[in-house]
Amino acid sequence: MENCIFCKIVRKEIPSTKVYEDDYVYAFKDINPQAKHHVLVIPKQHILSDINDITEDNCFIIGRMFYAAKKISEILGIEKSGVRIINNTGKDAHQTVKHIHIHVLGGQDMGEGLV
Ligand code: 5GP
Ligand code: ZN
C-alpha cells in the first residue's frame, strides 16, 4: 500500500531496527517502546488491515507472525522469562496503523493488568 507506514518500513523507505525477518514477516523495534523489549511483527505484504480481514485462505500468516514471535523471544533471550503478545484492532483498541501487526513485549515483569 502506497502510503502505509509499515509498507514503507518493509520497502526500507522509512528506517527501522530489524529484529527478525523471513519470507513472510518483518519484525522491528517499536519507535515508542512500552517495555524493555517491544517488537512489532508485520506481514511483508499488506494483505490484512486488522483481524476483521482474516479468512480461511489467508490465516496462515497469523501462524507465521506467532512463529516469528517465538523466534524473537529466543533472539532476545527472553523465551524463559516470557513475553506478552498484543494485537490492536479498531477504534476501541486504539489501533493506529492499519497494517495488521502484533506487539511482542517483554524483558520485564509486565504486570497483571491488560491482561
Ligand atoms: P497500534 O497502536 O496500531 O497497535 O501500534 C502501532 C505501533 O507502531 C505503535 O506502538 C507505534 O509506536 C509504532 N510506530 C508507528 N510509527 C512507527 C515508525 O515509523 N517506526 C516504528 N519503529 N514504529 C512505529
Ligand atoms: Zn501496509
Coordinates of N, CA, C and O and ligand atoms in Angstrom, one line a residue:
M1 N 0.9 -1.2 0.0 CA 0.0 0.0 0.0 C 0.9 1.2 0.0 O 1.8 1.4 0.8
E2 N 0.6 2.1 -0.9 CA 1.4 3.3 -1.2 C 1.8 4.1 0.1 O 3.0 4.4 0.3
N3 N 0.8 4.5 0.9 CA 1.0 5.4 1.9 C 1.1 4.8 3.3 O 1.0 5.5 4.3
C4 N 1.1 3.5 3.4 CA 1.1 2.8 4.7 C 2.5 2.9 5.3 O 3.5 2.5 4.7
I5 N 2.6 3.3 6.5 CA 3.9 3.5 7.2 C 4.6 2.1 7.3 O 5.9 2.1 7.0
F6 N 3.9 1.1 7.6 CA 4.6 -0.2 7.8 C 5.0 -0.8 6.4 O 6.1 -1.4 6.3
C7 N 4.3 -0.5 5.3 CA 4.7 -0.9 4.0 C 6.0 -0.2 3.6 O 6.9 -0.7 3.0
K8 N 6.0 1.1 4.0 CA 7.3 1.9 3.8 C 8.4 1.4 4.5 O 9.6 1.4 4.0
I9 N 8.2 0.9 5.7 CA 9.3 0.2 6.5 C 9.8 -1.0 5.8 O 11.0 -1.3 5.7
V10 N 8.8 -1.9 5.3 CA 9.2 -3.1 4.6 C 10.0 -2.7 3.4 O 11.0 -3.4 3.0
R11 N 9.7 -1.6 2.7 CA 10.4 -1.2 1.4 C 11.6 -0.4 1.8 O 12.3 0.0 0.9
K12 N 11.9 -0.2 3.1 CA 13.1 0.5 3.5 C 13.1 2.0 3.2 O 14.1 2.7 3.2
E13 N 11.9 2.5 2.9 CA 11.7 3.9 2.7 C 11.7 4.7 4.0 O 12.0 5.9 4.1
I14 N 11.4 4.0 5.1 CA 11.5 4.5 6.5 C 12.4 3.5 7.2 O 12.2 2.3 7.1
P15 N 13.5 4.1 7.9 CA 14.4 3.2 8.5 C 13.8 2.5 9.8 O 12.9 3.1 10.4
S16 N 14.3 1.3 10.1 CA 13.8 0.6 11.3 C 14.9 -0.3 11.8 O 15.9 -0.5 11.0
T17 N 14.8 -0.7 13.0 CA 15.8 -1.6 13.6 C 15.2 -3.0 13.5 O 14.3 -3.4 14.3
K18 N 15.8 -3.8 12.6 CA 15.3 -5.2 12.4 C 15.7 -6.1 13.5 O 16.8 -6.0 14.0
V19 N 14.7 -6.9 13.9 CA 15.0 -7.9 14.9 C 14.9 -9.3 14.3 O 15.7 -10.2 14.7
Y20 N 14.0 -9.5 13.3 CA 13.8 -10.8 12.7 C 13.2 -10.6 11.4 O 12.4 -9.6 11.2
E21 N 13.5 -11.5 10.4 CA 12.9 -11.4 9.1 C 12.9 -12.8 8.5 O 13.8 -13.5 8.7
D22 N 11.8 -13.1 7.8 CA 11.8 -14.3 7.0 C 11.0 -14.0 5.7 O 10.8 -12.8 5.4
D23 N 10.7 -15.1 5.0 CA 10.0 -14.8 3.7 C 8.6 -14.1 3.8 O 8.1 -13.5 2.9
Y24 N 8.0 -14.3 5.0 CA 6.6 -13.8 5.2 C 6.5 -12.6 6.1 O 5.5 -11.8 5.9
V25 N 7.3 -12.4 7.1 CA 7.1 -11.4 8.0 C 8.4 -10.6 8.2 O 9.5 -11.0 8.0
Y26 N 8.2 -9.3 8.7 CA 9.3 -8.5 9.1 C 9.1 -8.0 10.5 O 7.9 -7.7 10.9
A27 N 10.1 -8.0 11.4 CA 9.9 -7.6 12.8 C 11.0 -6.6 13.1 O 12.1 -6.7 12.8
F28 N 10.5 -5.5 13.8 CA 11.4 -4.4 14.1 C 11.0 -3.7 15.4 O 9.9 -3.9 15.9
K29 N 11.9 -3.0 16.0 CA 11.7 -2.3 17.3 C 10.7 -1.2 17.2 O 10.7 -0.4 16.2
D30 N 9.7 -1.2 18.1 CA 8.7 -0.1 18.1 C 9.4 1.2 18.4 O 10.3 1.3 19.3
I31 N 9.0 2.3 17.7 CA 9.7 3.6 17.9 C 9.3 4.2 19.3 O 10.1 5.0 19.7
N32 N 8.3 3.7 19.9 CA 7.8 4.2 21.2 C 7.6 3.1 22.2 O 6.5 2.7 22.5
P33 N 8.7 2.5 22.6 CA 8.6 1.2 23.4 C 7.8 1.3 24.7 O 8.0 2.3 25.4
Q34 N 7.0 0.3 24.9 CA 6.2 0.3 26.1 C 6.7 -0.7 27.1 O 6.1 -1.0 28.1
A35 N 7.9 -1.3 26.8 CA 8.5 -2.3 27.7 C 10.0 -2.3 27.3 O 10.4 -1.7 26.3
K36 N 10.8 -3.0 28.1 CA 12.2 -3.0 27.8 C 12.4 -3.5 26.4 O 13.2 -3.0 25.6
H37 N 11.7 -4.6 26.0 CA 11.7 -5.1 24.7 C 10.3 -4.9 24.1 O 9.3 -5.3 24.7
H38 N 10.2 -4.2 23.0 CA 8.9 -4.0 22.3 C 9.2 -4.1 20.8 O 9.7 -3.2 20.2
V39 N 8.7 -5.2 20.3 CA 9.0 -5.5 18.8 C 7.6 -5.7 18.1 O 6.7 -6.2 18.7
L40 N 7.5 -5.1 16.9 CA 6.4 -5.2 16.1 C 6.6 -6.3 15.0 O 7.7 -6.3 14.4
V41 N 5.6 -7.2 14.8 CA 5.7 -8.2 13.8 C 4.6 -7.9 12.8 O 3.5 -7.8 13.1
I42 N 5.0 -7.8 11.5 CA 4.1 -7.5 10.4 C 4.3 -8.4 9.3 O 5.4 -8.8 9.0
P43 N 3.2 -8.8 8.6 CA 3.4 -9.5 7.3 C 4.1 -8.5 6.3 O 3.8 -7.3 6.3
K44 N 4.9 -9.1 5.5 CA 5.6 -8.2 4.5 C 4.7 -7.6 3.5 O 4.9 -6.6 3.0
Q45 N 3.6 -8.4 3.2 CA 2.6 -7.9 2.2 C 1.4 -7.4 3.0 O 1.0 -8.0 4.0
H46 N 0.9 -6.3 2.5 CA -0.3 -5.7 3.2 C -1.6 -6.4 2.7 O -2.4 -5.9 2.0
I47 N -1.7 -7.6 3.3 CA -2.9 -8.4 2.9 C -4.0 -8.3 3.9 O -5.1 -8.6 3.6
L48 N -3.7 -7.8 5.1 CA -4.7 -7.6 6.2 C -4.5 -6.3 6.9 O -3.4 -6.0 7.2
S49 N -5.6 -5.6 7.1 CA -5.5 -4.4 7.9 C -5.7 -4.6 9.3 O -5.0 -4.0 10.2
D50 N -6.5 -5.6 9.7 CA -6.7 -6.0 11.1 C -7.3 -7.4 11.1 O -7.5 -8.0 10.0
I51 N -7.7 -7.8 12.3 CA -8.2 -9.2 12.3 C -9.5 -9.4 11.6 O -9.9 -10.6 11.2
N52 N -10.3 -8.3 11.3 CA -11.5 -8.5 10.5 C -11.3 -9.0 9.1 O -12.2 -9.5 8.5
D53 N -10.0 -8.8 8.6 CA -9.7 -9.3 7.2 C -9.2 -10.7 7.2 O -8.9 -11.2 6.1
I54 N -9.2 -11.4 8.3 CA -8.7 -12.8 8.3 C -9.7 -13.7 7.7 O -10.9 -13.6 8.1
T55 N -9.2 -14.6 6.8 CA -10.1 -15.6 6.2 C -9.4 -16.9 6.3 O -8.2 -17.0 6.7
E56 N -10.2 -18.0 6.0 CA -9.6 -19.3 6.0 C -8.4 -19.4 5.0 O -7.4 -20.1 5.2
D57 N -8.5 -18.6 3.9 CA -7.4 -18.6 2.9 C -6.1 -17.9 3.3 O -5.1 -18.3 2.9
N58 N -6.3 -16.9 4.1 CA -5.0 -16.1 4.5 C -4.6 -16.3 5.9 O -3.5 -15.7 6.3
C59 N -5.3 -17.1 6.7 CA -5.0 -17.1 8.1 C -3.6 -17.8 8.4 O -3.1 -17.7 9.6
F60 N -3.0 -18.4 7.4 CA -1.6 -19.0 7.7 C -0.7 -17.9 8.1 O 0.2 -18.2 8.9
I61 N -0.9 -16.7 7.7 CA 0.1 -15.6 8.0 C 0.1 -15.3 9.6 O 1.1 -14.9 10.1
I62 N -1.1 -15.6 10.2 CA -1.1 -15.4 11.7 C -0.2 -16.3 12.4 O 0.5 -16.0 13.3
G63 N -0.2 -17.6 11.9 CA 0.7 -18.6 12.4 C 2.2 -18.1 12.2 O 3.0 -18.3 13.1
R64 N 2.4 -17.6 11.0 CA 3.8 -17.1 10.7 C 4.2 -16.0 11.7 O 5.3 -15.9 12.1
M65 N 3.2 -15.1 12.0 CA 3.5 -14.0 12.9 C 3.8 -14.5 14.3 O 4.8 -14.0 15.0
F66 N 3.1 -15.5 14.8 CA 3.4 -16.1 16.1 C 4.7 -16.9 16.1 O 5.4 -16.9 17.1
Y67 N 4.9 -17.6 15.0 CA 6.2 -18.3 14.8 C 7.4 -17.2 15.0 O 8.4 -17.5 15.7
A68 N 7.2 -16.1 14.3 CA 8.2 -15.0 14.4 C 8.4 -14.6 15.9 O 9.5 -14.3 16.3
A69 N 7.2 -14.4 16.6 CA 7.3 -14.0 18.0 C 8.1 -15.0 18.8 O 8.9 -14.6 19.7
K70 N 7.9 -16.3 18.5 CA 8.8 -17.3 19.2 C 10.2 -17.1 18.9 O 11.1 -17.1 19.8
K71 N 10.5 -16.9 17.6 CA 11.9 -16.7 17.2 C 12.5 -15.4 17.9 O 13.7 -15.4 18.3
I72 N 11.7 -14.4 17.9 CA 12.2 -13.1 18.5 C 12.5 -13.3 20.0 O 13.5 -12.8 20.5
S73 N 11.6 -14.0 20.7 CA 11.8 -14.2 22.1 C 13.1 -15.0 22.4 O 13.9 -14.7 23.3
E74 N 13.5 -15.9 21.4 CA 14.8 -16.6 21.5 C 15.9 -15.6 21.2 O 16.9 -15.6 21.9
I75 N 15.7 -14.8 20.2 CA 16.8 -13.9 19.8 C 17.1 -12.9 20.9 O 18.2 -12.6 21.2
L76 N 16.0 -12.5 21.6 CA 16.2 -11.5 22.7 C 16.6 -12.2 24.0 O 16.9 -11.5 25.0
G77 N 16.5 -13.5 24.0 CA 16.9 -14.3 25.2 C 15.9 -14.2 26.3 O 16.2 -14.3 27.5
I78 N 14.6 -14.1 26.0 CA 13.6 -13.9 27.0 C 12.5 -15.0 26.8 O 11.4 -14.9 27.4
E79 N 12.9 -16.1 26.1 CA 11.9 -17.2 25.9 C 11.6 -17.9 27.3 O 10.5 -18.4 27.4
K80 N 12.5 -17.8 28.2 CA 12.2 -18.5 29.5 C 11.4 -17.5 30.4 O 10.5 -18.0 31.1
S81 N 11.7 -16.3 30.4 CA 11.1 -15.3 31.3 C 9.7 -14.9 30.8 O 8.8 -14.6 31.6
G82 N 9.5 -15.0 29.4 CA 8.1 -14.8 28.9 C 7.9 -13.5 28.1 O 8.7 -12.6 28.2
V83 N 6.9 -13.5 27.3 CA 6.5 -12.4 26.5 C 5.0 -12.2 26.6 O 4.2 -13.1 26.8
R84 N 4.6 -11.0 26.3 CA 3.2 -10.6 26.1 C 3.0 -10.2 24.7 O 3.7 -9.4 24.2
I85 N 2.0 -10.8 24.0 CA 1.7 -10.6 22.6 C 0.3 -9.9 22.5 O -0.6 -10.5 23.0
I86 N 0.3 -8.8 21.8 CA -0.9 -8.0 21.7 C -1.2 -7.6 20.3 O -0.3 -7.3 19.5
N87 N -2.5 -7.7 19.9 CA -3.0 -7.1 18.7 C -4.0 -6.1 19.0 O -4.9 -6.4 19.8
N88 N -3.9 -4.9 18.4 CA -5.0 -3.9 18.5 C -5.7 -3.9 17.2 O -5.1 -3.8 16.1
T89 N -7.0 -4.1 17.3 CA -7.9 -4.0 16.1 C -9.0 -3.0 16.4 O -9.8 -3.1 17.4
G90 N -9.0 -1.9 15.6 CA -10.1 -1.0 15.6 C -10.0 0.1 16.7 O -9.0 0.3 17.4
K91 N -11.1 0.9 16.7 CA -11.1 2.2 17.5 C -11.0 2.0 18.9 O -10.1 2.7 19.6
D92 N -11.7 1.1 19.5 CA -11.7 0.9 21.0 C -10.3 0.4 21.5 O -9.9 0.7 22.6
A93 N -9.6 -0.3 20.6 CA -8.3 -0.8 20.9 C -7.2 0.3 20.6 O -6.0 0.0 20.8
H94 N -7.6 1.4 20.0 CA -6.7 2.5 19.6 C -5.6 2.0 18.6 O -4.4 2.3 18.7
Q95 N -6.1 1.2 17.6 CA -5.2 0.8 16.5 C -4.9 2.0 15.7 O -5.8 2.8 15.3
T96 N -3.6 2.3 15.5 CA -3.2 3.5 14.8 C -2.7 3.2 13.4 O -2.7 4.0 12.5
V97 N -2.1 2.0 13.2 CA -1.6 1.6 11.9 C -2.4 0.5 11.3 O -2.5 -0.6 11.9
K98 N -3.0 0.7 10.2 CA -4.0 -0.3 9.6 C -3.3 -1.3 8.7 O -3.7 -1.5 7.5
H99 N -2.2 -1.8 9.2 CA -1.5 -2.9 8.6 C -1.3 -3.9 9.7 O -0.6 -3.6 10.7
I100 N -2.0 -5.1 9.6 CA -2.0 -5.9 10.8 C -0.7 -6.2 11.4 O 0.3 -6.3 10.7
H101 N -0.6 -6.2 12.7 CA 0.6 -6.3 13.4 C 0.4 -6.9 14.8 O -0.7 -6.7 15.4
I102 N 1.4 -7.6 15.4 CA 1.4 -7.9 16.8 C 2.5 -7.2 17.5 O 3.6 -7.0 16.9
H103 N 2.2 -6.8 18.7 CA 3.3 -6.3 19.6 C 3.8 -7.4 20.4 O 3.0 -8.2 21.1
V104 N 5.1 -7.6 20.5 CA 5.8 -8.6 21.3 C 6.6 -7.8 22.4 O 7.5 -7.1 22.1
L105 N 6.1 -8.0 23.6 CA 6.6 -7.2 24.7 C 7.2 -8.1 25.8 O 6.7 -9.2 26.1
G106 N 8.4 -7.7 26.3 CA 9.0 -8.5 27.4 C 10.3 -7.9 27.9 O 10.5 -6.7 27.7
G107 N 11.0 -8.7 28.6 CA 12.3 -8.2 29.2 C 12.1 -7.6 30.6 O 13.0 -7.1 31.2
Q108 N 10.8 -7.6 31.1 CA 10.5 -7.1 32.4 C 9.2 -7.8 32.8 O 8.5 -8.3 32.0
D109 N 8.8 -7.6 34.1 CA 7.5 -8.1 34.6 C 6.5 -7.2 34.0 O 6.5 -5.9 34.1
M110 N 5.5 -7.8 33.2 CA 4.5 -7.0 32.5 C 3.3 -6.6 33.3 O 2.4 -5.9 32.9
G111 N 3.3 -7.1 34.6 CA 2.2 -6.7 35.5 C 0.9 -7.6 35.2 O 0.9 -8.4 34.3
E112 N -0.1 -7.4 36.0 CA -1.3 -8.2 35.9 C -2.4 -7.6 35.1 O -3.4 -8.2 34.8
G113 N -2.3 -6.3 34.8 CA -3.3 -5.6 34.1 C -3.2 -5.9 32.6 O -2.1 -6.3 32.1
L114 N -4.3 -5.8 31.9 CA -4.2 -6.0 30.4 C -3.2 -6.9 29.9 O -2.3 -6.5 29.2
V115 N -3.2 -8.2 30.0 CA -4.2 -9.0 30.7 C -3.5 -10.1 31.5 O -2.4 -10.3 31.2
Ligands
5GP1 P1 -1.1 0.2 17.1 O1 -1.5 1.3 18.1 O2 -1.6 0.4 15.7 O3 -1.4 -1.2 17.7 O4 0.5 0.2 17.1 C1 1.3 0.9 16.2 C2 2.7 1.0 16.7 O5 3.5 1.4 15.7 C3 2.8 2.0 17.9 O6 3.3 1.2 19.0 C4 3.9 2.9 17.4 O7 4.8 3.3 18.4 C5 4.5 2.2 16.2 N1 5.0 3.0 15.2 C6 4.4 4.0 14.5 N2 5.1 4.5 13.5 C7 6.3 3.9 13.6 C8 7.6 4.0 12.9 O8 7.7 4.8 12.0 N3 8.6 3.2 13.2 C9 8.5 2.3 14.2 N4 9.5 1.5 14.5 N5 7.3 2.1 14.9 C10 6.3 2.9 14.6
ZN2 ZN 1.0 -1.7 4.9

